[in-house]
Coordinates of C-alpha atoms in Angstrom, one line a residue:
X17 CA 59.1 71.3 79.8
X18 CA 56.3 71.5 81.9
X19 CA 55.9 70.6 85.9
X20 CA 54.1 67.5 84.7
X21 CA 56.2 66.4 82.5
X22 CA 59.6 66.9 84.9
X23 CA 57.5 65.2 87.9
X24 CA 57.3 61.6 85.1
X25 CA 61.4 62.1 84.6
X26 CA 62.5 63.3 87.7
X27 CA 64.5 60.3 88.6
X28 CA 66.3 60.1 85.1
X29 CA 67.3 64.0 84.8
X30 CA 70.4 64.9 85.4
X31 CA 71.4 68.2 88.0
X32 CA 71.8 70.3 84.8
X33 CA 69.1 69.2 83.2
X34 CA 67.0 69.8 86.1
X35 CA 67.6 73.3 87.1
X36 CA 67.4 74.1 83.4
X37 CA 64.1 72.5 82.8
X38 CA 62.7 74.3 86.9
X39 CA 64.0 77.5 85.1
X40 CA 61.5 77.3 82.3
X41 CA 58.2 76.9 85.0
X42 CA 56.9 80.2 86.4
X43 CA 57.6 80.8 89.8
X44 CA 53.5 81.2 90.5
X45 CA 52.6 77.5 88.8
X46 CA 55.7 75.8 91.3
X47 CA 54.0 77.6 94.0
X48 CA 50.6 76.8 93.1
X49 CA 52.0 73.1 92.3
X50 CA 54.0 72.3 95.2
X51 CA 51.2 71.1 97.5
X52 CA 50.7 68.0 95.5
X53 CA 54.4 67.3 95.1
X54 CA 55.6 64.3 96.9
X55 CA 58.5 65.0 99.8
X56 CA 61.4 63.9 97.9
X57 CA 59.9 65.4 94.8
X58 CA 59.6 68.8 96.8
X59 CA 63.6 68.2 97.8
X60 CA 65.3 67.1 95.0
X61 CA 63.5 70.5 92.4
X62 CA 63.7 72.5 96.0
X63 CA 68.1 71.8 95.7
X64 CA 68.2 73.3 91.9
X65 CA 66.0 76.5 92.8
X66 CA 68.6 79.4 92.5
X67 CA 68.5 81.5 96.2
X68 CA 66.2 84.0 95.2
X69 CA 63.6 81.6 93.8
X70 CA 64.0 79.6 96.8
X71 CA 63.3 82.6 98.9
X72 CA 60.4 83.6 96.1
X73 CA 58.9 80.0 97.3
X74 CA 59.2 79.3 100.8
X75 CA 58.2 83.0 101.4
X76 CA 55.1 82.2 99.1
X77 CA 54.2 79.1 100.8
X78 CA 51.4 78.3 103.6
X79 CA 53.8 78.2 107.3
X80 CA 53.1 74.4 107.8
X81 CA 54.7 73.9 104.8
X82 CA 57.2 76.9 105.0
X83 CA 58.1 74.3 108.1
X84 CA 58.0 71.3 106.4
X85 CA 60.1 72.4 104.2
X86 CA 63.1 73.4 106.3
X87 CA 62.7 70.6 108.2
X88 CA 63.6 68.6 105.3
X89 CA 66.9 70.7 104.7
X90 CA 70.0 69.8 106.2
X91 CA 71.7 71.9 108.8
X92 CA 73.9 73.9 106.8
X93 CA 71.3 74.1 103.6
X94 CA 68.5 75.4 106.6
X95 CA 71.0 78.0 107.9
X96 CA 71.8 79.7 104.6
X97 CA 68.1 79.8 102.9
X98 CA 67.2 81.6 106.8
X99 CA 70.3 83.1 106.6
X100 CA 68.7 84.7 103.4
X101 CA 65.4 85.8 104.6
X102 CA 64.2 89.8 105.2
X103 CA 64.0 90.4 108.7
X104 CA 60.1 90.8 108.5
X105 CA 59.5 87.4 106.5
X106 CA 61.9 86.1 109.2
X107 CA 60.3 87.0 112.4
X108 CA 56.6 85.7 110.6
X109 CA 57.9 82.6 109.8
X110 CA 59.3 82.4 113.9
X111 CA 56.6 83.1 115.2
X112 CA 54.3 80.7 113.1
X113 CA 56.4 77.4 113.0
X114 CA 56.5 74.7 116.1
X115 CA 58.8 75.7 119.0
X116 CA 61.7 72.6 117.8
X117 CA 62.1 74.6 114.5
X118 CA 61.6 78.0 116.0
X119 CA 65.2 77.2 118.3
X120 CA 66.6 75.8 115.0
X121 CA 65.7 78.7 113.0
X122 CA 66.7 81.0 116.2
X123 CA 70.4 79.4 116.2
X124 CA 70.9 79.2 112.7
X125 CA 71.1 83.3 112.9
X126 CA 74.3 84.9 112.6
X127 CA 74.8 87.6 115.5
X128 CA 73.4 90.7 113.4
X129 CA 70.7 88.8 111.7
X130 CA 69.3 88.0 115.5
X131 CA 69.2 91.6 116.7
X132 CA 67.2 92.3 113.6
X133 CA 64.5 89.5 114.2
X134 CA 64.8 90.4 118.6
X135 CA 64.1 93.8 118.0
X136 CA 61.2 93.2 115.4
X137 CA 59.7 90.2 117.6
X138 CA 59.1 93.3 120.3
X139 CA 56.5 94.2 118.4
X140 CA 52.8 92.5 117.9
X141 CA 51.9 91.0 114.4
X142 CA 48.8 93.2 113.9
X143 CA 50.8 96.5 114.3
X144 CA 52.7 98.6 111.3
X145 CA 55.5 97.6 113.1
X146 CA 54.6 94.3 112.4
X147 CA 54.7 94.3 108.8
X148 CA 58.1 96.3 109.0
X149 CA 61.4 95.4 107.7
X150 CA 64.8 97.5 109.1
X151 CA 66.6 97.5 105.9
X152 CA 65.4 100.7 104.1
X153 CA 67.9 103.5 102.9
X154 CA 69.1 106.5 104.6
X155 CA 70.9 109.4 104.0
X156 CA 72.0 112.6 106.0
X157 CA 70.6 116.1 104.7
X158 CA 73.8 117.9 104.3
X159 CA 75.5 115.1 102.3
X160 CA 75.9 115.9 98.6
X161 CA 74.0 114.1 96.3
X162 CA 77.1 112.5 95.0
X163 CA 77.9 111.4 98.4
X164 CA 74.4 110.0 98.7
X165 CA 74.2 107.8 95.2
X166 CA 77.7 106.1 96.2
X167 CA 76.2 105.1 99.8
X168 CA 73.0 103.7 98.3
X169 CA 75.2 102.1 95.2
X170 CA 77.3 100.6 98.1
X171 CA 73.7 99.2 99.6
X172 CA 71.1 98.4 97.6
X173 CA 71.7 94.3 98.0
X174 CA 71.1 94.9 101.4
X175 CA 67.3 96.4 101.5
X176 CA 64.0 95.5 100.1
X177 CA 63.2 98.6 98.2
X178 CA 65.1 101.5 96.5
X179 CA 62.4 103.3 95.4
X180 CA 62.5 106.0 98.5
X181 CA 65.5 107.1 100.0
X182 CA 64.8 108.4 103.6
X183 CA 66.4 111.6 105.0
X184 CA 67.4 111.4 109.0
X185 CA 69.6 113.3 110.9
X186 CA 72.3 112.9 113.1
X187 CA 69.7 111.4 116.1
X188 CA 68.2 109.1 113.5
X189 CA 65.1 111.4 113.3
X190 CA 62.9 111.1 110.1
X191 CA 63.1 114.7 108.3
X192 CA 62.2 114.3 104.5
X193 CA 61.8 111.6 101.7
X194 CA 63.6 111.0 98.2
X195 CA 63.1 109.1 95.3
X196 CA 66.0 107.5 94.0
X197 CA 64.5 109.3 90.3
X198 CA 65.1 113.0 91.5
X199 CA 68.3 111.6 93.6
X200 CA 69.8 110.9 89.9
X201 CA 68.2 113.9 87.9
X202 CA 69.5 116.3 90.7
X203 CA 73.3 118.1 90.4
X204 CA 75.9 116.7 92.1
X205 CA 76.9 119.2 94.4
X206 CA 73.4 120.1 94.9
X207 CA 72.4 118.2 98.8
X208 CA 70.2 116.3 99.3
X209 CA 67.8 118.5 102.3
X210 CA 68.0 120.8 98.6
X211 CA 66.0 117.7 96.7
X212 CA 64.1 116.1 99.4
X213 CA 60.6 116.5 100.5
X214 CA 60.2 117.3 104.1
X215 CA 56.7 116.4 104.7
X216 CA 56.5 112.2 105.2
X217 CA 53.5 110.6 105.6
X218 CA 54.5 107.8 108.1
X219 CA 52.8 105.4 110.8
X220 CA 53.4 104.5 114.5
X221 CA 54.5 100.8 115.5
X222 CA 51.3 100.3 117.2
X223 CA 49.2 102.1 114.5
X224 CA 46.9 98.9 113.3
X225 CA 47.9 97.1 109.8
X226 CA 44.7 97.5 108.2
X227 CA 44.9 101.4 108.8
X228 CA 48.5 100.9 107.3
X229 CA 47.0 99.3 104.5
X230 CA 44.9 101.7 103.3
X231 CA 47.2 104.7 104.4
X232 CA 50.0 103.0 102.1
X233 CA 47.2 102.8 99.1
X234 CA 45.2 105.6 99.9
X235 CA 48.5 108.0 98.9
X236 CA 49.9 105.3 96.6
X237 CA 52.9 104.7 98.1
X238 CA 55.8 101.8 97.5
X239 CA 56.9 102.2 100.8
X240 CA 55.8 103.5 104.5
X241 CA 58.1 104.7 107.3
X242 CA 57.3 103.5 110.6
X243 CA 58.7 106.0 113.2
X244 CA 58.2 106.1 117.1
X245 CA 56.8 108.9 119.1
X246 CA 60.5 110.5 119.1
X247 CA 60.1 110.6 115.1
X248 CA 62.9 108.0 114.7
X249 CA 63.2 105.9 111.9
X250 CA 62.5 102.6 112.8
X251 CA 61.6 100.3 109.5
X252 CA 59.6 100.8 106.7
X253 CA 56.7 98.9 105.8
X254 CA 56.6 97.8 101.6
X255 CA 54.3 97.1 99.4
X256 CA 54.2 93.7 98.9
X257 CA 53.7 93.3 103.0
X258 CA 50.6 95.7 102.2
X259 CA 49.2 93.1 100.1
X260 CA 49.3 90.1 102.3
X261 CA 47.2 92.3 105.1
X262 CA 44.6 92.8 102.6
X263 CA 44.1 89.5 101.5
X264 CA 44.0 88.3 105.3
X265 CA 41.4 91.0 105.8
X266 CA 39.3 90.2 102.8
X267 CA 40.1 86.7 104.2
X268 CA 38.7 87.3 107.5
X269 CA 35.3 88.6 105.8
X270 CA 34.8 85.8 103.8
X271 CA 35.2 83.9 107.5
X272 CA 32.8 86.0 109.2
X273 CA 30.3 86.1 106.3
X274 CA 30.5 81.9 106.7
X275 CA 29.9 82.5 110.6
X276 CA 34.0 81.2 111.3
X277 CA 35.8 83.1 113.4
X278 CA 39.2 84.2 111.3
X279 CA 42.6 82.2 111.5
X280 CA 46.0 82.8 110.6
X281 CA 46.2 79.5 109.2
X282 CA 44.4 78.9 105.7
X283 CA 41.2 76.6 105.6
X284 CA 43.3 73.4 104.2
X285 CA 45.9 73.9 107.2
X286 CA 43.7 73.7 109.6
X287 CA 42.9 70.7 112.0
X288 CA 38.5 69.6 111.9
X289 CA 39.2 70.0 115.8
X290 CA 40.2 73.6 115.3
X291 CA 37.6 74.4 112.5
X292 CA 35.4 73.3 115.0
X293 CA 36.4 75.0 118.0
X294 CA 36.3 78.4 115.4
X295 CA 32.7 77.8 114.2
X296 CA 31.0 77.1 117.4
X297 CA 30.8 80.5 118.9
X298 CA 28.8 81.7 115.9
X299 CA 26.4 78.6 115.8
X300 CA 25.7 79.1 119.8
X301 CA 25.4 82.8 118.8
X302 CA 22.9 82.0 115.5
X303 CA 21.2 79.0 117.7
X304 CA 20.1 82.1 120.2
X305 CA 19.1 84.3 117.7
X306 CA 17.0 81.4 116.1
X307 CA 15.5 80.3 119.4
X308 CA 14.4 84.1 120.1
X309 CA 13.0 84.4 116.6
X310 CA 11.3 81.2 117.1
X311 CA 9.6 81.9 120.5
X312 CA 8.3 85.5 119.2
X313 CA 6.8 83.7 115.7
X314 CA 5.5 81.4 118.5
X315 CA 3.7 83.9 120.4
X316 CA 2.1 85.6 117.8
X317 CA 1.2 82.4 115.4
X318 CA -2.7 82.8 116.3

């Protein structure tokens, strides 16, 4: 059944019938789609969503509607889908939304899920650590490899990634890199300093995001540790956080090739007060370059 088609019987399908028929639409058409979905429509197909499609979409969606959408959500519904969230996506999405939801969001944290989004708030958006998340995998060196697989076994619903398992020692410092693939290949008695790579590419926390972008493709990595000046592990930036900052950079091209000064928000989000108050410093800038082109064709027009 397609989104249309569920829209026309939304108020004569059943729970069941529902979530079976939301399971059958790809995750990018609801996405795409949910702009022009009325409020209670957005509710009642938002309650069927499984948690990691509900995650998938409100991680997916504009903020002003990431906000709407919690605001919709009663208290203990709200709690859980934050509750949810990566630290990263977390600490955007408090930083975007409207100081009411921001305190709601902010006391619907449990304790440990609060220290992750103080300690990543420390840090300015623009930055690698920025785009970082604090759930990543690490292992000792002198662990077996044995060891090792059973730790990241035990953890692997708790992080992003799994495709690089870091290698820190006792003070936390970052001292080699290994993929889960030669992790499994390698001998069980064998350790893991034995199977690792010692030499890590990694990034600052106030190294710039585009520079993390293209560091992250330049070497083709999944994943990209962000360590401080002590070489301490701090977070890892992924992928998928890689690809956001390039579209906002291609983004902010587009806006200074149209003489707008770049936004956070998208074009449709924005207020005509702010798209105004963004263009004008180019026109004033273009008027004066006009004016001067003017007065020289002017001098010269005999």
């Amino acid at each position: 059944m397609s989104l249309e088609n569920i829209r026309e019987h939304l108020g004569t399908l059943r729970e069941a019938e529902l979530r079976r028929a939301i399971g059958e639409v790809p995750a990018e058409q609801l996405i795409e789609a949910w702009g022009d979905l009325e409020p209670a429509e957005q509710l009642r197909i938002f309650s069927v969503l499984d948690q990691d499609r509900k995650l998938h979409l409100l991680n997916n969606l504009p903020y002003s509607r990431q906000e709407q959408l919690v605001r919709s959500l009663s208290g203990r519904s709200a709690r859980e889908l934050l509750a949810g969230m990566h630290p990263d996506d977390l600490t955007d999405f408090i930083q975007a939304v409207s100081p009411e939801v921001r305190e709601a969001a902010w006391n619907a944290l449990s304790p440990e899920a609060r220290e992750e989004a103080r300690f990543l708030l420390k840090y300015d958006y623009d930055d690698a650590a920025g785009l970082m998340t604090t759930r990543f995998l690490a292992v000792r060196p002198n662990q077996k490899v044995a060891q090792a697989l059973r730790w990241v076994r035990r953890n692997l619903g708790k992080v992003e990634t799994v495709y690089s398992i870091y290698v820190v020692d006792p003070l936390e410092r970052l001292v080699g890199v290994v993929s889960l693939r030669d992790l499994l290949a390698a001998e069980d008695d064998a350790l893991v300093r034995e199977v690792m790579v010692a030499q890590v590419i990694s990034v600052f926390p106030d190294t710039d995001q585009e520079q993390t972008a293209k560091i992250l493709e330049t070497h083709g990595l999944m994943a990209l540790p962000v360590v401080d000046r002590g070489n301490r592990l701090l977070g890892i930036v992924t992928f998928d956080d890689v690809l956001d900052v390039i579209r906002e950079e291609q983004s902010e091209d587009v806006y200074r090739m149209s003489a707008v000064s770049a936004s956070r928000e998208t074009y449709l989000e924005s207020s005509v007060l702010a798209l105004v108050r963004r263009r004008i410093p180019w026109l004033a800038v273009l008027l004066l370059a006009a004016t001067l082109t003017s007065n020289v064709i002017a001098a010269y027009s005999s």
